[in-house]
């Protein structure tokens, strides 16, 4: 939908560059921002700038934080012997929502993916190995997504960490709770069967 | 998904305030903007500010423009005897995409909707009546959406304009009832324009 107004097209482009937002939705959102009151549009613009200015990586776990260290790393009540390794800050938020895990995290900010030209050196793996060298650390839980990239990243890291005498575990594979056998793919079902436990 | 970072939450709120964007999508988009390179985030922020600063209503048709007048009103090749009345600037873009209509537009920036507390005085109806008073104007095409609000707004305006001796027509119901102009394909839109009838 060509509006012939360059700065409007630019705004549509910005929205369209977001994941899962197509041209039509992008155009709807851009026109919406032109129609809302001035204050709301200003807030949006400065929310982006502020978030980018204030939020940086925690020097320990690489999660997003607006403080010196993130609130998890600076919480003395957390168990420093277990580190849960995840792909992104959103995964930390998902696990925290569960309110069951009391250990620390390490955010890789991506997965090894040769197809996309992402090698181990582009991720925060070096920092993780350094942390794993601390004698306090007893276990690394690999909580990367159960995809090909997630799997190979987990295996890559475990090979580097095991010589340090740290236990490396992986999230269990199986049926999603509330799911249906009928709709489960063969691989998931096979993993669920393989990992069966006594009732 | 509580991140416990106020400025990140603020950004999620801003995304969630957009139409059709839920909390989960908003959170995904906010985290995405923190992960992209600095330049891209800056561009997004300034695209919003610039669009709001540069774009205003055309003093004639009330469509969005970044110039003194919009490009349609300032085009001497357009037929000034026909004014197509629409709800929003996006509708102008949709009709222009068809490349069949050569008249001018008038954007109401809303529809009469007593349920939402929107009366005729909140829309650009006064400005439309003034334009309709110009002897050059022969026809008003009511191209508001084929919904209850669109219908009643069209009827309301036609009652005010008819005494001025201006023909008032309505888009034909080639449009699917309850649909939206924005999502109509060009052919449907063309048929609707072609089959317009006097109110």
Short mmCIF file of C-alpha atoms in Angstrom, two decimals:
data_model
loop_
_atom_site.label_atom_id
_atom_site.label_comp_id
_atom_site.label_asym_id
_atom_site.label_seq_id
_atom_site.Cartn_x
_atom_site.Cartn_y
_atom_site.Cartn_z
CA UNK A 1 0.00 0.00 0.00
CA UNK A 2 2.03 2.93 -1.32
CA UNK A 3 1.26 6.08 0.63
CA UNK A 4 3.79 8.17 -1.34
CA UNK A 5 4.93 9.72 1.94
CA UNK A 6 8.58 8.71 2.46
CA UNK A 7 8.62 8.98 6.26
CA UNK A 8 5.41 6.94 6.51
CA UNK A 9 6.92 4.27 4.24
CA UNK A 10 10.01 4.28 6.44
CA UNK A 11 7.86 3.63 9.53
CA UNK A 12 6.04 0.80 7.71
CA UNK A 13 9.46 -0.67 6.80
CA UNK A 14 10.53 -0.57 10.45
CA UNK A 15 7.43 -2.44 11.57
CA UNK A 16 7.74 -4.92 8.69
CA UNK A 17 11.29 -5.72 9.80
CA UNK A 18 9.95 -7.11 13.09
CA UNK A 19 9.51 -10.89 13.31
CA UNK A 20 6.07 -12.17 12.32
CA UNK A 21 4.87 -8.77 11.07
CA UNK A 22 3.90 -8.71 7.38
CA UNK A 23 3.58 -5.63 5.13
CA UNK A 24 -0.16 -5.28 5.65
CA UNK A 25 0.03 -5.48 9.45
CA UNK A 26 3.04 -3.14 9.38
CA UNK A 27 1.02 -0.62 7.41
CA UNK A 28 -1.91 -0.93 9.84
CA UNK A 29 0.38 -0.34 12.82
CA UNK A 30 2.11 2.64 11.21
CA UNK A 31 -1.19 4.33 10.34
CA UNK A 32 -2.37 3.60 13.87
CA UNK A 33 0.63 5.43 15.35
CA UNK A 34 -0.20 8.46 13.19
CA UNK A 35 -3.77 8.47 14.48
CA UNK A 36 -3.11 8.11 18.23
CA UNK A 37 -2.48 11.17 20.34
CA UNK A 38 0.95 12.80 20.14
CA UNK A 39 1.88 11.72 23.68
CA UNK A 40 1.38 8.02 22.97
CA UNK A 41 3.55 8.15 19.86
CA UNK A 42 6.27 10.04 21.75
CA UNK A 43 6.20 7.48 24.54
CA UNK A 44 6.62 4.67 22.03
CA UNK A 45 9.59 6.34 20.40
CA UNK A 46 11.31 7.10 23.70
CA UNK A 47 10.49 3.66 25.11
CA UNK A 48 12.62 2.18 22.32
CA UNK A 49 15.46 4.65 22.88
CA UNK A 50 15.39 4.25 26.66
CA UNK A 51 15.23 0.48 26.59
CA UNK A 52 18.24 0.43 24.27
CA UNK A 53 20.16 2.96 26.36
CA UNK A 54 19.48 1.48 29.78
CA UNK A 55 19.44 -2.22 29.05
CA UNK A 56 22.69 -4.08 28.57
CA UNK A 57 24.03 -7.55 29.19
CA UNK A 58 24.70 -8.65 32.76
CA UNK A 59 28.51 -9.13 32.90
CA UNK A 60 28.03 -12.53 34.57
CA UNK A 61 25.13 -14.30 32.87
CA UNK A 62 24.65 -12.08 29.76
CA UNK A 63 20.93 -11.70 30.48
CA UNK A 64 19.37 -8.27 29.89
CA UNK A 65 19.56 -5.91 32.85
CA UNK A 66 19.28 -2.20 33.58
CA UNK A 67 21.52 -2.46 36.65
CA UNK A 68 25.19 -3.31 37.19
CA UNK A 69 24.34 -7.00 37.45
CA UNK A 70 21.01 -8.65 36.72
CA UNK A 71 18.65 -9.25 39.63
CA UNK A 72 19.21 -13.02 39.48
CA UNK A 73 23.01 -12.86 39.62
CA UNK A 74 22.83 -10.31 42.45
CA UNK A 75 20.36 -12.38 44.49
CA UNK A 76 22.37 -14.10 47.30
CA UNK A 77 19.50 -16.58 47.73
CA UNK A 78 20.13 -18.23 44.36
CA UNK A 79 22.05 -21.48 44.12
CA UNK A 80 25.35 -20.71 42.41
CA UNK A 81 26.20 -24.38 41.87
CA UNK A 82 23.71 -24.85 39.03
CA UNK A 83 23.76 -22.85 35.80
CA UNK A 84 20.91 -23.13 33.34
CA UNK A 85 22.15 -22.40 29.80
CA UNK A 86 19.59 -20.84 27.43
CA UNK A 87 19.50 -19.35 23.97
CA UNK A 88 17.88 -15.98 24.75
CA UNK A 89 16.71 -13.65 27.55
CA UNK A 90 13.12 -14.63 26.75
CA UNK A 91 13.94 -18.19 27.77
CA UNK A 92 15.12 -16.90 31.16
CA UNK A 93 11.79 -15.11 31.57
CA UNK A 94 9.91 -18.31 30.62
CA UNK A 95 11.80 -20.43 33.17
CA UNK A 96 11.54 -17.76 35.89
CA UNK A 97 7.78 -17.64 35.38
CA UNK A 98 7.70 -21.27 36.56
CA UNK A 99 9.13 -20.14 39.95
CA UNK A 100 10.79 -23.53 40.53
CA UNK A 101 14.37 -23.05 39.41
CA UNK A 102 16.64 -21.45 42.04
CA UNK A 103 19.98 -21.66 40.24
CA UNK A 104 21.65 -19.14 37.94
CA UNK A 105 21.49 -18.67 34.17
CA UNK A 106 23.76 -18.20 31.23
CA UNK A 107 22.37 -16.62 28.06
CA UNK A 108 24.15 -17.61 24.84
CA UNK A 109 22.34 -15.01 22.68
CA UNK A 110 21.92 -17.45 19.83
CA UNK A 111 22.68 -21.01 18.81
CA UNK A 112 25.46 -22.48 16.70
CA UNK A 113 24.08 -22.48 13.17
CA UNK A 114 26.57 -22.93 10.32
CA UNK A 115 23.72 -22.41 7.82
CA UNK A 116 23.27 -18.86 9.14
CA UNK A 117 27.01 -18.35 9.53
CA UNK A 118 26.83 -18.41 13.34
CA UNK A 119 29.80 -20.13 14.93
CA UNK A 120 30.65 -20.67 18.64
CA UNK A 121 32.78 -17.52 18.71
CA UNK A 122 29.73 -15.34 18.02
CA UNK A 123 27.97 -16.68 21.13
CA UNK A 124 28.79 -16.20 24.81
CA UNK A 125 30.35 -19.67 25.09
CA UNK A 126 33.81 -18.48 26.11
CA UNK A 127 32.24 -16.67 29.09
CA UNK A 128 30.31 -19.81 30.01
CA UNK A 129 33.42 -21.99 30.01
CA UNK A 130 35.10 -19.45 32.27
CA UNK A 131 32.16 -19.59 34.69
CA UNK A 132 32.13 -23.40 34.58
CA UNK A 133 35.77 -23.32 35.72
CA UNK A 134 34.69 -21.91 39.11
CA UNK A 135 34.89 -24.83 41.62
CA UNK A 136 31.53 -23.70 43.06
CA UNK A 137 29.78 -24.76 39.82
CA UNK A 138 28.61 -28.38 39.95
CA UNK A 139 26.05 -28.64 37.15
CA UNK A 140 25.20 -27.09 33.80
CA UNK A 141 21.60 -27.62 32.63
CA UNK A 142 21.47 -27.29 28.85
CA UNK A 143 18.06 -25.71 28.24
CA UNK A 144 18.47 -24.78 24.59
CA UNK A 145 15.47 -25.44 22.36
CA UNK A 146 14.91 -29.05 21.26
CA UNK A 147 15.84 -28.28 17.64
CA UNK A 148 18.81 -29.36 15.54
CA UNK A 149 20.69 -26.13 16.40
CA UNK A 150 19.74 -26.37 20.08
CA UNK A 151 20.93 -29.97 20.20
CA UNK A 152 24.26 -29.42 18.53
CA UNK A 153 24.99 -26.32 20.61
CA UNK A 154 24.27 -28.33 23.78
CA UNK A 155 26.57 -31.14 22.64
CA UNK A 156 29.31 -28.70 21.62
CA UNK A 157 29.26 -27.03 25.04
CA UNK A 158 29.06 -30.29 26.97
CA UNK A 159 32.23 -31.52 25.23
CA UNK A 160 34.09 -28.40 26.35
CA UNK A 161 32.77 -28.42 29.89
CA UNK A 162 32.96 -32.11 30.84
CA UNK A 163 36.78 -32.15 31.15
CA UNK A 164 36.36 -29.50 33.87
CA UNK A 165 34.55 -32.08 35.99
CA UNK A 166 31.19 -30.32 35.77
CA UNK A 167 28.03 -32.40 35.34
CA UNK A 168 26.14 -31.46 32.17
CA UNK A 169 22.44 -32.28 31.93
CA UNK A 170 19.76 -31.68 29.30
CA UNK A 171 16.06 -30.84 29.71
CA UNK A 172 13.93 -33.98 29.43
CA UNK A 173 12.25 -34.76 26.12
CA UNK A 174 8.73 -36.09 26.18
CA UNK A 175 5.09 -35.35 25.75
CA UNK A 176 4.01 -31.78 26.47
CA UNK A 177 1.62 -31.80 29.43
CA UNK A 178 -1.94 -31.46 28.19
CA UNK A 179 -0.87 -32.64 24.74
CA UNK A 180 -2.33 -35.48 22.73
CA UNK A 181 -0.53 -38.67 21.68
CA UNK A 182 -2.37 -38.52 18.40
CA UNK A 183 -0.75 -35.21 17.45
CA UNK A 184 2.72 -35.93 18.81
CA UNK A 185 5.37 -36.36 16.12
CA UNK A 186 7.26 -39.66 15.94
CA UNK A 187 10.52 -38.29 17.29
CA UNK A 188 8.85 -36.77 20.36
CA UNK A 189 6.94 -39.97 20.97
CA UNK A 190 10.11 -42.03 20.62
CA UNK A 191 11.93 -39.78 23.10
CA UNK A 192 8.98 -39.99 25.52
CA UNK A 193 9.05 -43.78 25.33
CA UNK A 194 12.82 -43.88 25.70
CA UNK A 195 12.75 -41.65 28.76
CA UNK A 196 9.87 -43.44 30.48
CA UNK A 197 10.00 -43.69 34.25
CA UNK A 198 8.44 -46.03 36.79
CA UNK A 199 5.16 -44.86 38.30
CA UNK B 1 6.24 -12.54 31.25
CA UNK B 2 7.67 -10.26 33.92
CA UNK B 3 11.21 -9.22 33.11
CA UNK B 4 11.51 -6.99 36.21
CA UNK B 5 13.18 -4.34 34.07
CA UNK B 6 10.87 -1.29 34.10
CA UNK B 7 11.98 0.18 30.76
CA UNK B 8 11.61 -3.20 29.06
CA UNK B 9 8.11 -3.55 30.52
CA UNK B 10 7.32 -0.06 29.25
CA UNK B 11 8.38 -1.07 25.74
CA UNK B 12 6.24 -4.22 25.94
CA UNK B 13 3.30 -2.03 27.05
CA UNK B 14 3.79 0.24 24.03
CA UNK B 15 3.72 -2.70 21.63
CA UNK B 16 0.74 -4.26 23.42
CA UNK B 17 -1.20 -1.00 22.96
CA UNK B 18 -1.07 -1.46 19.18
CA UNK B 19 -4.14 -3.00 17.52
CA UNK B 20 -4.02 -6.78 17.14
CA UNK B 21 -0.84 -7.17 19.23
CA UNK B 22 -1.26 -9.29 22.38
CA UNK B 23 1.06 -9.37 25.42
CA UNK B 24 3.02 -12.36 24.18
CA UNK B 25 3.66 -10.89 20.71
CA UNK B 26 4.46 -7.53 22.33
CA UNK B 27 7.05 -9.19 24.52
CA UNK B 28 8.57 -11.00 21.51
CA UNK B 29 8.83 -7.73 19.57
CA UNK B 30 10.34 -5.82 22.52
CA UNK B 31 13.00 -8.48 23.10
CA UNK B 32 13.69 -8.48 19.37
CA UNK B 33 14.38 -4.74 19.41
CA UNK B 34 16.87 -5.25 22.23
CA UNK B 35 18.69 -7.90 20.21
CA UNK B 36 18.96 -6.09 16.86
CA UNK B 37 21.87 -3.79 16.19
CA UNK B 38 21.83 -0.33 17.75
CA UNK B 39 21.30 1.38 14.40
CA UNK B 40 18.11 -0.52 13.59
CA UNK B 41 16.58 0.33 16.97
CA UNK B 42 17.53 3.98 16.58
CA UNK B 43 15.97 4.07 13.13
CA UNK B 44 12.75 2.64 14.50
CA UNK B 45 12.57 5.20 17.26
CA UNK B 46 13.30 8.12 14.96
CA UNK B 47 10.95 6.78 12.26
CA UNK B 48 8.10 7.18 14.76
CA UNK B 49 9.19 10.67 15.80
CA UNK B 50 9.78 11.82 12.22
CA UNK B 51 6.53 10.43 10.90
CA UNK B 52 4.66 12.23 13.69
CA UNK B 53 6.57 15.48 13.15
CA UNK B 54 6.38 15.61 9.39
CA UNK B 55 2.98 14.15 8.69
CA UNK B 56 -0.11 16.25 9.24
CA UNK B 57 -3.58 16.56 7.74
CA UNK B 58 -3.96 18.08 4.27
CA UNK B 59 -5.94 21.29 4.90
CA UNK B 60 -8.31 20.38 2.06
CA UNK B 61 -9.06 16.66 2.25
CA UNK B 62 -7.64 15.86 5.74
CA UNK B 63 -5.60 12.96 4.35
CA UNK B 64 -2.09 12.48 5.76
CA UNK B 65 0.60 14.45 3.98
CA UNK B 66 4.14 15.64 4.58
CA UNK B 67 3.72 18.63 2.25
CA UNK B 68 1.58 21.77 2.33
CA UNK B 69 -1.23 19.94 0.57
CA UNK B 70 -1.47 16.23 -0.16
CA UNK B 71 -0.30 15.01 -3.54
CA UNK B 72 -3.87 14.23 -4.64
CA UNK B 73 -5.29 17.67 -3.81
CA UNK B 74 -2.32 19.35 -5.49
CA UNK B 75 -2.60 17.24 -8.67
CA UNK B 76 -4.27 19.42 -11.35
CA UNK B 77 -5.14 16.27 -13.31
CA UNK B 78 -7.64 15.09 -10.70
CA UNK B 79 -11.35 15.66 -11.20
CA UNK B 80 -12.46 18.22 -8.62
CA UNK B 81 -16.15 17.61 -9.25
CA UNK B 82 -16.17 14.25 -7.43
CA UNK B 83 -15.22 13.79 -3.78
CA UNK B 84 -14.85 10.33 -2.34
CA UNK B 85 -15.58 10.36 1.40
CA UNK B 86 -13.71 7.79 3.49
CA UNK B 87 -13.21 6.94 7.12
CA UNK B 88 -9.39 6.88 7.26
CA UNK B 89 -6.20 7.61 5.31
CA UNK B 90 -5.70 3.88 4.85
CA UNK B 91 -8.92 3.79 2.83
CA UNK B 92 -7.50 6.46 0.51
CA UNK B 93 -4.42 4.28 0.02
CA UNK B 94 -6.65 1.27 -0.74
CA UNK B 95 -8.70 3.15 -3.35
CA UNK B 96 -5.62 4.74 -4.91
CA UNK B 97 -4.07 1.30 -5.31
CA UNK B 98 -6.95 0.46 -7.68
CA UNK B 99 -5.77 3.30 -10.00
CA UNK B 100 -9.31 3.85 -11.33
CA UNK B 101 -10.63 6.75 -9.32
CA UNK B 102 -9.55 10.18 -10.59
CA UNK B 103 -11.54 12.43 -8.26
CA UNK B 104 -10.59 13.89 -4.89
CA UNK B 105 -11.01 12.55 -1.35
CA UNK B 106 -12.27 13.64 2.01
CA UNK B 107 -11.07 11.79 5.09
CA UNK B 108 -13.47 11.87 8.06
CA UNK B 109 -10.96 10.34 10.52
CA UNK B 110 -13.60 8.14 12.08
CA UNK B 111 -17.27 7.30 11.85
CA UNK B 112 -20.26 8.49 13.87
CA UNK B 113 -20.51 5.99 16.70
CA UNK B 114 -22.67 6.99 19.68
CA UNK B 115 -21.60 3.76 21.44
CA UNK B 116 -18.00 5.01 21.49
CA UNK B 117 -19.07 8.58 22.20
CA UNK B 118 -18.10 9.78 18.72
CA UNK B 119 -20.47 12.40 17.34
CA UNK B 120 -20.41 14.29 14.02
CA UNK B 121 -18.55 17.21 15.63
CA UNK B 122 -15.51 15.00 16.32
CA UNK B 123 -15.18 14.15 12.62
CA UNK B 124 -14.22 16.34 9.67
CA UNK B 125 -17.83 16.68 8.53
CA UNK B 126 -18.03 20.49 8.86
CA UNK B 127 -15.05 20.76 6.49
CA UNK B 128 -16.74 18.38 4.05
CA UNK B 129 -19.97 20.40 3.99
CA UNK B 130 -17.92 23.52 3.27
CA UNK B 131 -16.22 21.75 0.35
CA UNK B 132 -19.55 20.46 -0.94
CA UNK B 133 -20.75 24.09 -1.07
CA UNK B 134 -18.24 24.82 -3.86
CA UNK B 135 -20.25 24.96 -7.14
CA UNK B 136 -17.51 22.90 -8.82
CA UNK B 137 -18.45 19.86 -6.71
CA UNK B 138 -21.11 17.72 -8.39
CA UNK B 139 -20.91 14.41 -6.57
CA UNK B 140 -20.00 12.96 -3.20
CA UNK B 141 -19.22 9.25 -3.18
CA UNK B 142 -19.77 7.86 0.29
CA UNK B 143 -17.07 5.19 0.60
CA UNK B 144 -17.32 4.53 4.33
CA UNK B 145 -17.07 0.88 5.36
CA UNK B 146 -20.24 -1.20 4.85
CA UNK B 147 -20.89 -1.48 8.58
CA UNK B 148 -23.64 -0.01 10.75
CA UNK B 149 -21.47 3.01 11.64
CA UNK B 150 -20.34 3.48 8.05
CA UNK B 151 -23.93 3.36 6.83
CA UNK B 152 -25.30 5.80 9.35
CA UNK B 153 -22.43 8.22 8.83
CA UNK B 154 -23.11 8.09 5.05
CA UNK B 155 -26.81 8.75 5.59
CA UNK B 156 -26.12 11.55 8.07
CA UNK B 157 -23.81 13.31 5.61
CA UNK B 158 -26.11 12.79 2.63
CA UNK B 159 -28.95 14.51 4.50
CA UNK B 160 -26.75 17.56 5.11
CA UNK B 161 -25.35 17.70 1.60
CA UNK B 162 -28.39 17.02 -0.55
CA UNK B 163 -29.98 20.46 0.07
CA UNK B 164 -26.84 21.95 -1.51
CA UNK B 165 -27.78 20.29 -4.80
CA UNK B 166 -24.88 17.84 -4.73
CA UNK B 167 -25.50 14.28 -5.87
CA UNK B 168 -24.62 11.80 -3.13
CA UNK B 169 -23.81 8.23 -4.07
CA UNK B 170 -22.78 5.16 -2.13
CA UNK B 171 -20.35 2.38 -3.04
CA UNK B 172 -22.26 -0.61 -4.40
CA UNK B 173 -22.62 -3.70 -2.32
CA UNK B 174 -20.05 -5.49 -4.32
CA UNK B 175 -18.27 -5.23 -1.01
CA UNK B 176 -18.75 -8.12 1.38
CA UNK B 177 -20.98 -6.76 4.17
CA UNK B 178 -19.13 -6.46 7.47
CA UNK B 179 -15.80 -6.39 5.64
CA UNK B 180 -13.16 -3.72 5.56
CA UNK B 181 -12.14 -1.55 2.57
CA UNK B 182 -8.57 -2.11 3.42
CA UNK B 183 -8.69 -5.82 2.77
CA UNK B 184 -10.83 -5.72 -0.36
CA UNK B 185 -9.07 -6.81 -3.54
CA UNK B 186 -8.82 -4.31 -6.41
CA UNK B 187 -11.52 -5.97 -8.55
CA UNK B 188 -14.10 -5.96 -5.78
CA UNK B 189 -13.25 -2.38 -5.02
CA UNK B 190 -13.59 -1.46 -8.71
CA UNK B 191 -17.00 -3.15 -8.99
CA UNK B 192 -18.16 -1.35 -5.90
CA UNK B 193 -17.10 1.98 -7.37
CA UNK B 194 -18.69 1.23 -10.73
CA UNK B 195 -22.05 0.19 -9.28
CA UNK B 196 -22.46 3.15 -6.93
CA UNK B 197 -26.06 4.37 -6.52
CA UNK B 198 -27.73 7.55 -5.33
CA UNK B 199 -28.80 7.61 -1.68
#
